[in-house]
Every structure is written in structure tokens, then in C-alpha cells.
Coordinates of C-alpha atoms and ligand atoms in Angstrom, one line a residue:
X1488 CA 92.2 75.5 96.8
X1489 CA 89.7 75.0 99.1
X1490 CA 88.3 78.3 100.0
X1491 CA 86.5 77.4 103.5
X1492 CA 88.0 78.6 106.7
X1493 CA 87.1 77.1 110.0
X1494 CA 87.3 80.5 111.3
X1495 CA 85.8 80.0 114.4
X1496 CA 88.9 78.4 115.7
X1497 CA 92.1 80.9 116.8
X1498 CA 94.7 81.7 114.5
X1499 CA 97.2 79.1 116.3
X1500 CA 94.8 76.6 115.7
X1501 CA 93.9 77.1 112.0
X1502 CA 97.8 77.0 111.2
X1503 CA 98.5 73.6 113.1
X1504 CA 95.1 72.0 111.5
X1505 CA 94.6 73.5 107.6
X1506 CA 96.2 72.1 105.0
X1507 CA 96.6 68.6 106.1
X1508 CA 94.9 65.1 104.5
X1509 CA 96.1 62.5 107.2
X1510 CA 94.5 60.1 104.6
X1511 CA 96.0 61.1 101.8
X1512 CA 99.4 61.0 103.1
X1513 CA 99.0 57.5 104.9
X1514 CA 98.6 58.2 108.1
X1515 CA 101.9 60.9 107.6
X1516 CA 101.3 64.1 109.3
X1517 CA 103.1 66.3 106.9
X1518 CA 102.9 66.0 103.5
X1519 CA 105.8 64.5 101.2
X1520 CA 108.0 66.6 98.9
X1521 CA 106.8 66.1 95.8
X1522 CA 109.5 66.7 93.1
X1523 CA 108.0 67.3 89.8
X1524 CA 107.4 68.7 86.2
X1525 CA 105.7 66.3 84.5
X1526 CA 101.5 65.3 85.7
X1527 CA 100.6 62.2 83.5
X1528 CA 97.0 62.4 82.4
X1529 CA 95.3 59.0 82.4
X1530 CA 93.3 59.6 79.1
X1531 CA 93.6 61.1 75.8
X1532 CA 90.4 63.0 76.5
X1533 CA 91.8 64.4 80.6
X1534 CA 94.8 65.7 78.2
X1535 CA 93.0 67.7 75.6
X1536 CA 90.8 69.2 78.6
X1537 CA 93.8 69.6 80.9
X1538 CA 91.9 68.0 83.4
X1539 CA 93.3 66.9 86.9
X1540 CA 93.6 68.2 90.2
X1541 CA 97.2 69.0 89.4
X1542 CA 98.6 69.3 85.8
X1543 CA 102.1 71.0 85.5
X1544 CA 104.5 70.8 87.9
X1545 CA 104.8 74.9 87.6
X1546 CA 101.3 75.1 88.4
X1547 CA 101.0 73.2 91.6
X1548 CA 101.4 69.9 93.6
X1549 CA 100.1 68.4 96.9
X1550 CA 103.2 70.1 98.3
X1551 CA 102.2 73.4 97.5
X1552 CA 98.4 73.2 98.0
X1553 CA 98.9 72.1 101.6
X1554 CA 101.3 75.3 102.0
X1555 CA 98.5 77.8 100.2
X1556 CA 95.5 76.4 102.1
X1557 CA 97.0 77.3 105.7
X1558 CA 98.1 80.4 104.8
X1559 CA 94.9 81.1 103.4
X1560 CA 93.6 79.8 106.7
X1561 CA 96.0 82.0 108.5
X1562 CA 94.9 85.0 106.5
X1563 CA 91.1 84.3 107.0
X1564 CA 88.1 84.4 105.0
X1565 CA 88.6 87.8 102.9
X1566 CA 91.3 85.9 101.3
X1567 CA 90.6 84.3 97.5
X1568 CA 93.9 83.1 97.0
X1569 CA 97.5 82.5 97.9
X1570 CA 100.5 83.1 94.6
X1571 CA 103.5 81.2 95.6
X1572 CA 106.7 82.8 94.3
X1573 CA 110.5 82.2 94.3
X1574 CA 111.5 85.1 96.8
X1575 CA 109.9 88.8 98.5
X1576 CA 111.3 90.6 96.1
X1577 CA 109.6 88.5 93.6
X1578 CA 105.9 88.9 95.3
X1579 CA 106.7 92.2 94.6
X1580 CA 107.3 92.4 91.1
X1581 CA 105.1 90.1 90.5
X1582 CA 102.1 91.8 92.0
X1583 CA 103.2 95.2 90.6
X1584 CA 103.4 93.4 87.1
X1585 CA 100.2 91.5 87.5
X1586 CA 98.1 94.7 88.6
X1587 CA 99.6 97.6 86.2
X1588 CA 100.2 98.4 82.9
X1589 CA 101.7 101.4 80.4
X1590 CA 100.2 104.6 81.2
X1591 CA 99.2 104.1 84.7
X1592 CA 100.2 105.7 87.8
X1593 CA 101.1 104.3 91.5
X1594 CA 101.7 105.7 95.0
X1595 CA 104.4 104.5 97.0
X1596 CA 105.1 105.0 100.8
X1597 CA 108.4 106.2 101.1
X1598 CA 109.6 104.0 104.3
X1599 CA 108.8 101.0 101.8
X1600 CA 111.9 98.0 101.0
X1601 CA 114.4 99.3 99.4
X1602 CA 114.5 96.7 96.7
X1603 CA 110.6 97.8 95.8
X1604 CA 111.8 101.2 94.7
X1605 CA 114.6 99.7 92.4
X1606 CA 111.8 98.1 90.9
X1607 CA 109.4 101.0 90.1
X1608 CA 112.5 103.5 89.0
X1609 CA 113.9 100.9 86.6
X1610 CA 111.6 98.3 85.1
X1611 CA 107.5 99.9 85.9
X1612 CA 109.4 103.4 84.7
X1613 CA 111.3 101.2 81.7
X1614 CA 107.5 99.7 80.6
X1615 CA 105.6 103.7 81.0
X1616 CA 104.5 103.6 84.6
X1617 CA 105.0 106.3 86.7
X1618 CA 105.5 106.0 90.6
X1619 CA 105.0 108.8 93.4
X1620 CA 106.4 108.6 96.6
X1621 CA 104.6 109.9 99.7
X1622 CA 105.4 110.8 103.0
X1623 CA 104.4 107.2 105.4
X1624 CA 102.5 109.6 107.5
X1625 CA 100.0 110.6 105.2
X1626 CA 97.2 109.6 106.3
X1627 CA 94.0 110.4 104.1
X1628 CA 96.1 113.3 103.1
X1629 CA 97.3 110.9 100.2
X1630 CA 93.7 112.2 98.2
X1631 CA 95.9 115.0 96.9
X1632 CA 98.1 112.8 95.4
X1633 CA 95.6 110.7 93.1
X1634 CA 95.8 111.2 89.6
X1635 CA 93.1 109.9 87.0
X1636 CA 95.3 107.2 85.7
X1637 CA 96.4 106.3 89.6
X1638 CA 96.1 102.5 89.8
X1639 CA 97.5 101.1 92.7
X1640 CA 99.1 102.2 96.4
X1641 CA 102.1 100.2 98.0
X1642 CA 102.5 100.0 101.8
X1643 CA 104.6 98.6 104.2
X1644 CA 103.5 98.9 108.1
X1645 CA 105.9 100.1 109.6
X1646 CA 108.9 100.3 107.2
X1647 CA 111.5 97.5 108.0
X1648 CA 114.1 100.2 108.5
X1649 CA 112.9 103.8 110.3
X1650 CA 109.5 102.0 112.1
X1651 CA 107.0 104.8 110.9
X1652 CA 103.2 103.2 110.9
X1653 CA 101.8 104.6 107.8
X1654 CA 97.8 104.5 108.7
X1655 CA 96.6 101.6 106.0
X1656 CA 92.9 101.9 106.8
X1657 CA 92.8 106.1 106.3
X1658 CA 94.6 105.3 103.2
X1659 CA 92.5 102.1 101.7
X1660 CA 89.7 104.5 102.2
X1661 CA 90.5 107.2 100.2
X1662 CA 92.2 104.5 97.5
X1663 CA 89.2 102.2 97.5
X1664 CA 86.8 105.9 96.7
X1665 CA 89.1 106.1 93.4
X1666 CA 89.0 102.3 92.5
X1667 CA 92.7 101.9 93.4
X1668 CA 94.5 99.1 95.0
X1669 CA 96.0 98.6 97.8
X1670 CA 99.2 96.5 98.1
X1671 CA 100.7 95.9 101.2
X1672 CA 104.2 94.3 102.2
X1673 CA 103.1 92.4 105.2
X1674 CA 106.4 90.7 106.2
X1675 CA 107.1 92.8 109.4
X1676 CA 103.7 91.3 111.2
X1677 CA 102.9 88.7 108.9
X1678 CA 99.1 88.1 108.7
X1679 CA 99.4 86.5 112.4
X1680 CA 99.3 89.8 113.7
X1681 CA 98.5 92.3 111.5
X1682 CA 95.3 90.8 109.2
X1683 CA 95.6 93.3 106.5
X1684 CA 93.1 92.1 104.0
X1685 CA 90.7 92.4 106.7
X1686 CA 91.5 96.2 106.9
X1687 CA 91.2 97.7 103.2
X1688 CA 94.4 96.1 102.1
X1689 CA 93.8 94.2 98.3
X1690 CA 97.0 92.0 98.2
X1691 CA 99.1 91.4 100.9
X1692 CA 102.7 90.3 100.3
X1693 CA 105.4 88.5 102.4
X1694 CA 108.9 87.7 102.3
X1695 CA 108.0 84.2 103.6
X1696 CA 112.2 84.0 103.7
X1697 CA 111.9 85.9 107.1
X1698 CA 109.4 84.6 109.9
X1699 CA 107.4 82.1 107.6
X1700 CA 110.7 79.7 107.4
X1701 CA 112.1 81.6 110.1
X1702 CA 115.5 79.7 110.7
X1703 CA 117.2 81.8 107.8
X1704 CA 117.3 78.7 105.4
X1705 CA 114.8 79.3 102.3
X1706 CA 114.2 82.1 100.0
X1707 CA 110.1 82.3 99.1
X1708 CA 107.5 84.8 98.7
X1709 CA 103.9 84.7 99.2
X1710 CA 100.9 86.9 97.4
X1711 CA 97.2 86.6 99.2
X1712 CA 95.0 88.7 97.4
X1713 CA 91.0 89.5 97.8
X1714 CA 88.7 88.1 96.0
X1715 CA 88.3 91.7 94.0
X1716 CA 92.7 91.3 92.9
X1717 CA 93.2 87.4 92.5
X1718 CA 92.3 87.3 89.2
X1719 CA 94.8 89.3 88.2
X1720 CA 97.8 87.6 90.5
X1721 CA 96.8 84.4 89.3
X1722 CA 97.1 85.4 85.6
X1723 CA 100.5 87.1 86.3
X1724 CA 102.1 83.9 87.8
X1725 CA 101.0 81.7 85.0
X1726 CA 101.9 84.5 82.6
X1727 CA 105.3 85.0 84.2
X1728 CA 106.3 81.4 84.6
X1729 CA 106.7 82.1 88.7
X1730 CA 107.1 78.8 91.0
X1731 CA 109.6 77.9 94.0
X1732 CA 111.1 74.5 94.4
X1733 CA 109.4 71.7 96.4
X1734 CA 111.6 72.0 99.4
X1735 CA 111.4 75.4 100.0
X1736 CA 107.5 75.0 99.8
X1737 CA 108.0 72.4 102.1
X1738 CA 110.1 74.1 104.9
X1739 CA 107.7 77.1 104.4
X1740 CA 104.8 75.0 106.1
X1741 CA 107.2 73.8 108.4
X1742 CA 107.8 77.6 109.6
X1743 CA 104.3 78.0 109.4
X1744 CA 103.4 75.1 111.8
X1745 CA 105.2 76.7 114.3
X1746 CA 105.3 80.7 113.7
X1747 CA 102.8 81.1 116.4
X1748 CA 105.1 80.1 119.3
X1749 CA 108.1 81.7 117.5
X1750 CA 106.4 85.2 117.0
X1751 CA 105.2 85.1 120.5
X1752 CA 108.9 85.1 121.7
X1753 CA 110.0 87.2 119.0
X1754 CA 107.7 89.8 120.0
X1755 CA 108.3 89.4 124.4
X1756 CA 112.6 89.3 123.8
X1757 CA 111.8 92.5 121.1
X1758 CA 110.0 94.5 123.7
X1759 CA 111.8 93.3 126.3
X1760 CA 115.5 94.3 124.6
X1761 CA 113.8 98.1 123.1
X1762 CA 112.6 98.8 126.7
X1763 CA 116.0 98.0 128.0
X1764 CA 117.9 99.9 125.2
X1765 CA 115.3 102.7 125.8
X1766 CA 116.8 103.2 128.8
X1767 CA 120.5 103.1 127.7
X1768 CA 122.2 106.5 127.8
X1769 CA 124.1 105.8 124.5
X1770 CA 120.9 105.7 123.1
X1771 CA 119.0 108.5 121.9
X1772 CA 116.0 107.5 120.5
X1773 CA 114.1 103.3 120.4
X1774 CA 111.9 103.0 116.8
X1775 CA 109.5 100.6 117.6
X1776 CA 105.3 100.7 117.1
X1777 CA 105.0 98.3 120.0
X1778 CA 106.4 100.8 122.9
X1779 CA 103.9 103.8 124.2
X1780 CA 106.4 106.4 123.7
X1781 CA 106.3 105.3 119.4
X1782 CA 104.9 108.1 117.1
X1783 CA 103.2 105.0 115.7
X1784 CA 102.2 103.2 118.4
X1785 CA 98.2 104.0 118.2
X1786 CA 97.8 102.7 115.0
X1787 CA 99.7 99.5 115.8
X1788 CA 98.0 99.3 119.0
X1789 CA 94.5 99.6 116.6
X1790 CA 95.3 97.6 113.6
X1791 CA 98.0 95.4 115.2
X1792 CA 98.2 91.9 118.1
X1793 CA 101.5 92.1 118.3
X1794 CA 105.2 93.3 117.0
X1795 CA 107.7 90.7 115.6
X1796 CA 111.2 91.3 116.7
X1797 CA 112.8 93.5 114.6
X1798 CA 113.2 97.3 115.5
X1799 CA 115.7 100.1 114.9
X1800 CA 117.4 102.3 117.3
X1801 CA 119.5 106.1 117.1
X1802 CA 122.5 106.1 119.0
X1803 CA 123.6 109.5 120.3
X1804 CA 125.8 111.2 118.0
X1805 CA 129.5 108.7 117.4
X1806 CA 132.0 108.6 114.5
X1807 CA 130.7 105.7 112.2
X1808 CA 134.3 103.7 113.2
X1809 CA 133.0 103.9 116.8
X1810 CA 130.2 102.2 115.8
X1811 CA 131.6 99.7 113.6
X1812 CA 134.2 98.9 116.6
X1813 CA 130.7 98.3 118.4
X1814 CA 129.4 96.1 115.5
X1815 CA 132.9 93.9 115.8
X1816 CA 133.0 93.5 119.5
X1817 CA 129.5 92.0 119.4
X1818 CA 129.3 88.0 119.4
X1819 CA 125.2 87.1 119.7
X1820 CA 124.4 89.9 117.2
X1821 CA 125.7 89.0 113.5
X1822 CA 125.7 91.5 111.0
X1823 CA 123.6 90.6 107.9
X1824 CA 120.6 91.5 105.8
X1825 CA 117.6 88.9 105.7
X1826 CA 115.9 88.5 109.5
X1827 CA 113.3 87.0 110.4
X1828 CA 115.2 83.6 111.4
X1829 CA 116.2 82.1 115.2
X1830 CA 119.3 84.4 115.2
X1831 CA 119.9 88.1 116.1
X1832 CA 121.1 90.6 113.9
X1833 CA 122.6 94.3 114.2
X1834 CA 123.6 96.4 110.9
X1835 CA 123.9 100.2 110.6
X1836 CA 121.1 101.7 107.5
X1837 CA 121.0 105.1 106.0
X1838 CA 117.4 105.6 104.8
X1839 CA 118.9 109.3 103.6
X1840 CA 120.2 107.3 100.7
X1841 CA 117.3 107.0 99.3
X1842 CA 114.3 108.6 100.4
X1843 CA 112.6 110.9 98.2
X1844 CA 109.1 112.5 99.6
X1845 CA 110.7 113.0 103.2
X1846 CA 113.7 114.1 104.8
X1847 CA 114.7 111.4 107.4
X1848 CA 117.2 113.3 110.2
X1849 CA 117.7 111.2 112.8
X1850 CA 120.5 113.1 114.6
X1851 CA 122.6 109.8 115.4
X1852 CA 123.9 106.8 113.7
X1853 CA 121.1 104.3 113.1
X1854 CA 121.2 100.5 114.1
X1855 CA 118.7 97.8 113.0
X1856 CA 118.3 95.2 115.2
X1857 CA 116.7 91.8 115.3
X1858 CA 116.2 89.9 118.3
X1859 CA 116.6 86.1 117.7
X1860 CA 115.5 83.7 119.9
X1861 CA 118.4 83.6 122.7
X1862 CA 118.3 84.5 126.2
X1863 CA 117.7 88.6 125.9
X1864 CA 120.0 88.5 129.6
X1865 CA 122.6 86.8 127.3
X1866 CA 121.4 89.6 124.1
X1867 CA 122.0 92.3 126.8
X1868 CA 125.4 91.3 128.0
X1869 CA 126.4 90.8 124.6
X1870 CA 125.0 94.5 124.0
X1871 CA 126.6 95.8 127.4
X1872 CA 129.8 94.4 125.9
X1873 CA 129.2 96.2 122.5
X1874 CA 128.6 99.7 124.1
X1875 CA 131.9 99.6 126.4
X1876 CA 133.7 99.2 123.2
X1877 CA 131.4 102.0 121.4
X1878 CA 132.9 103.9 124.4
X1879 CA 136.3 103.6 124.0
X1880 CA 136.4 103.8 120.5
X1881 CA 135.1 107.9 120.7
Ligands
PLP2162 C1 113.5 90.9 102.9 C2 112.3 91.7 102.5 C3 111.8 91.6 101.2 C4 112.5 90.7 100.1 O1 112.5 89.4 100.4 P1 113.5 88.4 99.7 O2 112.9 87.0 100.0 O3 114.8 88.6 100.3 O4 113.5 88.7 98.2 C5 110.7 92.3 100.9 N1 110.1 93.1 101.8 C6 110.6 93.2 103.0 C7 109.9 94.1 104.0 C8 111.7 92.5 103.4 O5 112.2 92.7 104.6

């Protein structure tokens, strides 16, 4: 991978121009899909010395170099390296399994994906590593929570369900004083607007299923990591045998091509539609970084350019079948789990499931929302629709 970044050019730039060899592809803009496992090597002597710019189909292909050296353009010049995995639950394990071993210790914010905690109470216990989970607002509070054997700290900012903005550069501080590392889900922001490994974060991950492909076609995961980390995630990918198929890769870059426009309008209709439900009288309470009234809305205002569309809300107190008659009435909003594509969601979460440092009482039944790409006049009709129902359902 090349590792220089025309970073005197804007982001939007640097993700329509890196990654591409108009030669090399024949005058193509894009690159083809290149299926393969096998790499022939022409001579006896390339094969001994495993020499080639590409030499296993697990390991890497024009396809998947043009997708790494954008994001690594995207991500900007702290970066070392981009890990290309199968799915954002597998950047996860991945990372954790790259950076830890038995006997070691890790903090984890407790607003992270639900998913990442299945993974540190059953396989990182399973293999002898020990997780704590600490409250998302922190801050450099966290100190008192280092151990001698602490290795690592996972963050997500905010938490893709209750919105709190755990303070990433307080924490990388105090990690970075006791030679820990600092892993950060990035897949709310993605590096377009929140540039995380330029603010103490070691590895930042994405669930490039969401706003990377963004029309809710591919499952993918990325890993960039700092030059201090990359060792390690490179090891751990060729050690675990990690790869995604070509046309994933492939519709990844697309996504990337054009996330710039795509956030943009994810982040006006998502303000737009939590100012608007702000003012609702169903609702009680809006959870998003982006709107002044947020508990978390100086830190994203410092660390963050802009919010992507996805944001909870607490309704005033209704029986859950009130709410579900809501959830059935609505036509735009479709109720399903993975966002990040053209399409909005609504589905009702319960972080009291499973929350451990914190109590999380939010008074109400709680709503995710995504807003997709339609008209937000045609998302608030449909909503409008949605609380009449909620109404006559109580
Ligand atoms: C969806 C999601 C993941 C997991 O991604 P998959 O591609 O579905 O495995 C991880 N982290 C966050 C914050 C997510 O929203």
C-alpha cells in the first residue's frame, strides 16, 4: 500500500482521486473484480521468495488495494494500514484478537455494540482475558480503572443506541500514559467526520456494511490502525485467515466514491427530522450529539464535522403495544437492524438489557431511528401518521 496521502486536497477529493491507476485498468475508471485464489509466479525463484505485488488471493488483489489506499486516504496520514475483513463484528474480534492475549486486561465503554460485549464475556473471557466496563462518561476519570495488566480500551462515539459521547481524547490520554490502546468503533461518523486516529485513537474500526456501501447490500468490515498497532492487525489477519469476497470489496469503493454527498444529506434530513421530533409533544427527550440541547454535544462539536443520520428518541411514557401499533402504521420507516443504507429505519432497544457499569433510565419507551435518504416532509408525514396511531392505541 502506498502510504503517501495527497493531504493537501479535502477529504471529498482524496476519496474520488486515491486508489485509482487509469493505466492500469485501460483507460477504466474503476477497477475490475478480480475473482481469485490462485497468483501464478512466473519463476521458480519469485515462488521460493514469494515475491509479487500480489501472491494469494487471501492476501490481496488489485481489487482490494484500490479499496485500502482510499480509505487510507480518507483516514489521512496517521494511518499505516487498512485490514479488510468479512463483517463489523469481525473488525472487532479481530482487532481484540490481534492486540490481546491470556492474562491481560481491557476497558470497555459501556454504550459500546452490543455484539462487542458478546465477544469479550464469551471468547476474550473463554481464552483468560478479563474485560471492565465503564461508565461512557468517564472522562479521564477512567485512571482509576487501569490495572497493571490493562492492555487495551474500546470506544464507540457516541453509542449507536443511547447517543452518549464518551470524551476519546481525555481517555487516549490517560491510556496512552499507561501504554494502552485505544480502539475505537468508528461506524457512527466514519473517518469523514470524526478523524479518530488523529485524536489519540490507535485502531479505528468500521462496519463498512453501514455508510461505506451504504445502500444495505454488502456485509464488510474495515481495521485502520497507527503506525504504533499495524503490526499487530496485520499479523492477526494473516494469522486468522480473514478476507471478504471481491464484490463486496468492490461495492465498498463504490460506497466510498460517493459517501461524501450521501453523509452530507444524511446528516441535514437527521438534524432536520430530531429538531422536528424535538418539538413533538409525544416526545420526551431527542438523543442526538449534533443538537445544542445534547449532553454530548461539546465534544462532538470539538472532535466532530458532522453527525450521520442515525439518532434515538424517548417517547413519553406508552404501553409497548401502543408503540408497536406506531411501528406497524409507519410505511417510509422499516423496522430492521443494520443502517447506514438509502432507507429509513425505526426499532424500539432496551440498553437496560445489558448494561453493566450504568444504570440507563430513560423514563419512556426508546425508538432508534435512521433517516434514509427520502424527502424528511414525506419522513414527517409518515411519522405524523405513526403518532396518531400511537395515540389511539393508549
Ligand atoms: C452494525 C455494527 C457493527 C457490526 O457490523 P456487521 O457488519 O453487522 O457485523 C459493529 N459496530 C457498530 C457500531 C454497528 O452499528
Amino acid at each position: 500500500m502506498d502510504s503517501s496521502h495527497p493531504q493537501e486536497q479535502h477529504a471529498e477529493t482524496r476519496l474520488v482521486t486515491s486508489g485509482r491507476d487509469t493505466k492500469a485498468q485501460k483507460g477504466f475508471v474503476n477497477p475490475p473484480v478480480f475473482h481469485g485464489s490462485t497468483v501464478l509466479y512466473p519463476t521458480a525463484e519469485d515462488l521460493h521468495a514469494h515475491r509479487g505485488e500480489f501472491t494469494y488471493g487471501r492476501h490481496g488483489s488489485p481489487t482490494t488495494k484500490a479499496f485500502q489506499e482510499t480509505l487510507m486516504a480518507l483516514e489521512g496520514p496517521q494511518c499505516a494500514g487498512v485490514g479488510i475483513v468479512p463483517s463489523g463484528l469481525s473488525a472487532i474480534s479481530t482487532t481484540l484478537l490481534s492486540v490481546l492475549k491470556t492474562g491481560d486486561h481491557i476497558l470497555v465503554c459501556d454504550n459500546v455494540y452490543r455484539p462487542s460485549r458478546n465477544f469479550c464475556n464469551g471468547m476474550l473471557a473463554r481464552y483468560g482475558v478479563e474485560t471492565t466496563y465503564f461508565d461512557p462518561l468517564i472522562g479521564a476519570g477512567i485512571e482509576k480503572l487501569f490495572k497493571p495488566n490493562t492492555r487495551a480500551v474500546l470506544v464507540e462515539a457516541p453509542g449507536s443506541q443511547s447517543f452518549e459521547m464518551p470524551d476519546i481524547r481525555a481517555i487516549a490520554e490517560v491510556a496512552h500514559a499507561r501504554d494502552a490502546l485505544v480502539i475505537d468503533d468508528n461506524t457512527w461518523a466514519t473517518p469523514l467526520y470524526h478523524r479518530s486516529l488523529e485524536q489519540g485513537v490507535d485502531i479505528s474500526m468500521q462496519a463498512a456494511t453501514k455508510y461505506i456501501g451504504g445502500h444495505s447490500d454488502i456485509m464488510f468490515g474495515t481495521i485502520s490502525a497507527n503506525a504504533k498497532a499495524w503490526p499487530m492487525i496485520a499479523e492477526g489477519i494473516r494469522l486468522l485467515g480473514v478476507c471478504a469476497g471481491p464484490d463486496d470489496v468492490f461495492l465498498a469503493l463504490r460506497g466510498l466514491r460517493t459517501l461524501s454527498v450521501r453523509l452530507a444529506q444524511h446528516h441535514r434530513s437527521g438534524l432536520d427530522m430530531a429538531r422536528w421530533l424535538a418539538g413533538r409533544p409525544e416526545v420526551a427527550r431527542v438523543l442526538h450529539p449534533g443538537l445544542e440541547t445534547d449532553p454530548g454535544h461539546a465534544i462532538w462539536k470539538r472532535d466532530f464535522t458532522g453527525a450521520s443520520g442515525l439518532f434515538s428518541i424517548v417517547l413519553k411514557p406508552a404501553p409497548q403495544q401502543a408503540v408497536d401499533t406506531m411501528l406497524n402504521t409507519l410505511k417510509l420507516f422499516g423496522m430492521g437492524f443494520s443502517w447506514g443504507g438509502f432507507e429509513s429505519l425505526a426499532i424500539p432497544f432496551d440498553c437496560d438489557a445489558y448494561r453493566t457499569a450504568t444504570k440507563w433510565s430513560p423514563g419512556g419507551p426508546t425508538l432508534r431511528l435512521h433517516i434514509g435518504l427520502e424527502s424528511t416532509d414525506d419522513l414527517k408525514a409518515d411519522l405524523d401518521r405513526g403518532f396518531a396511531a400511537l395515540k389511539a392505541a393508549m
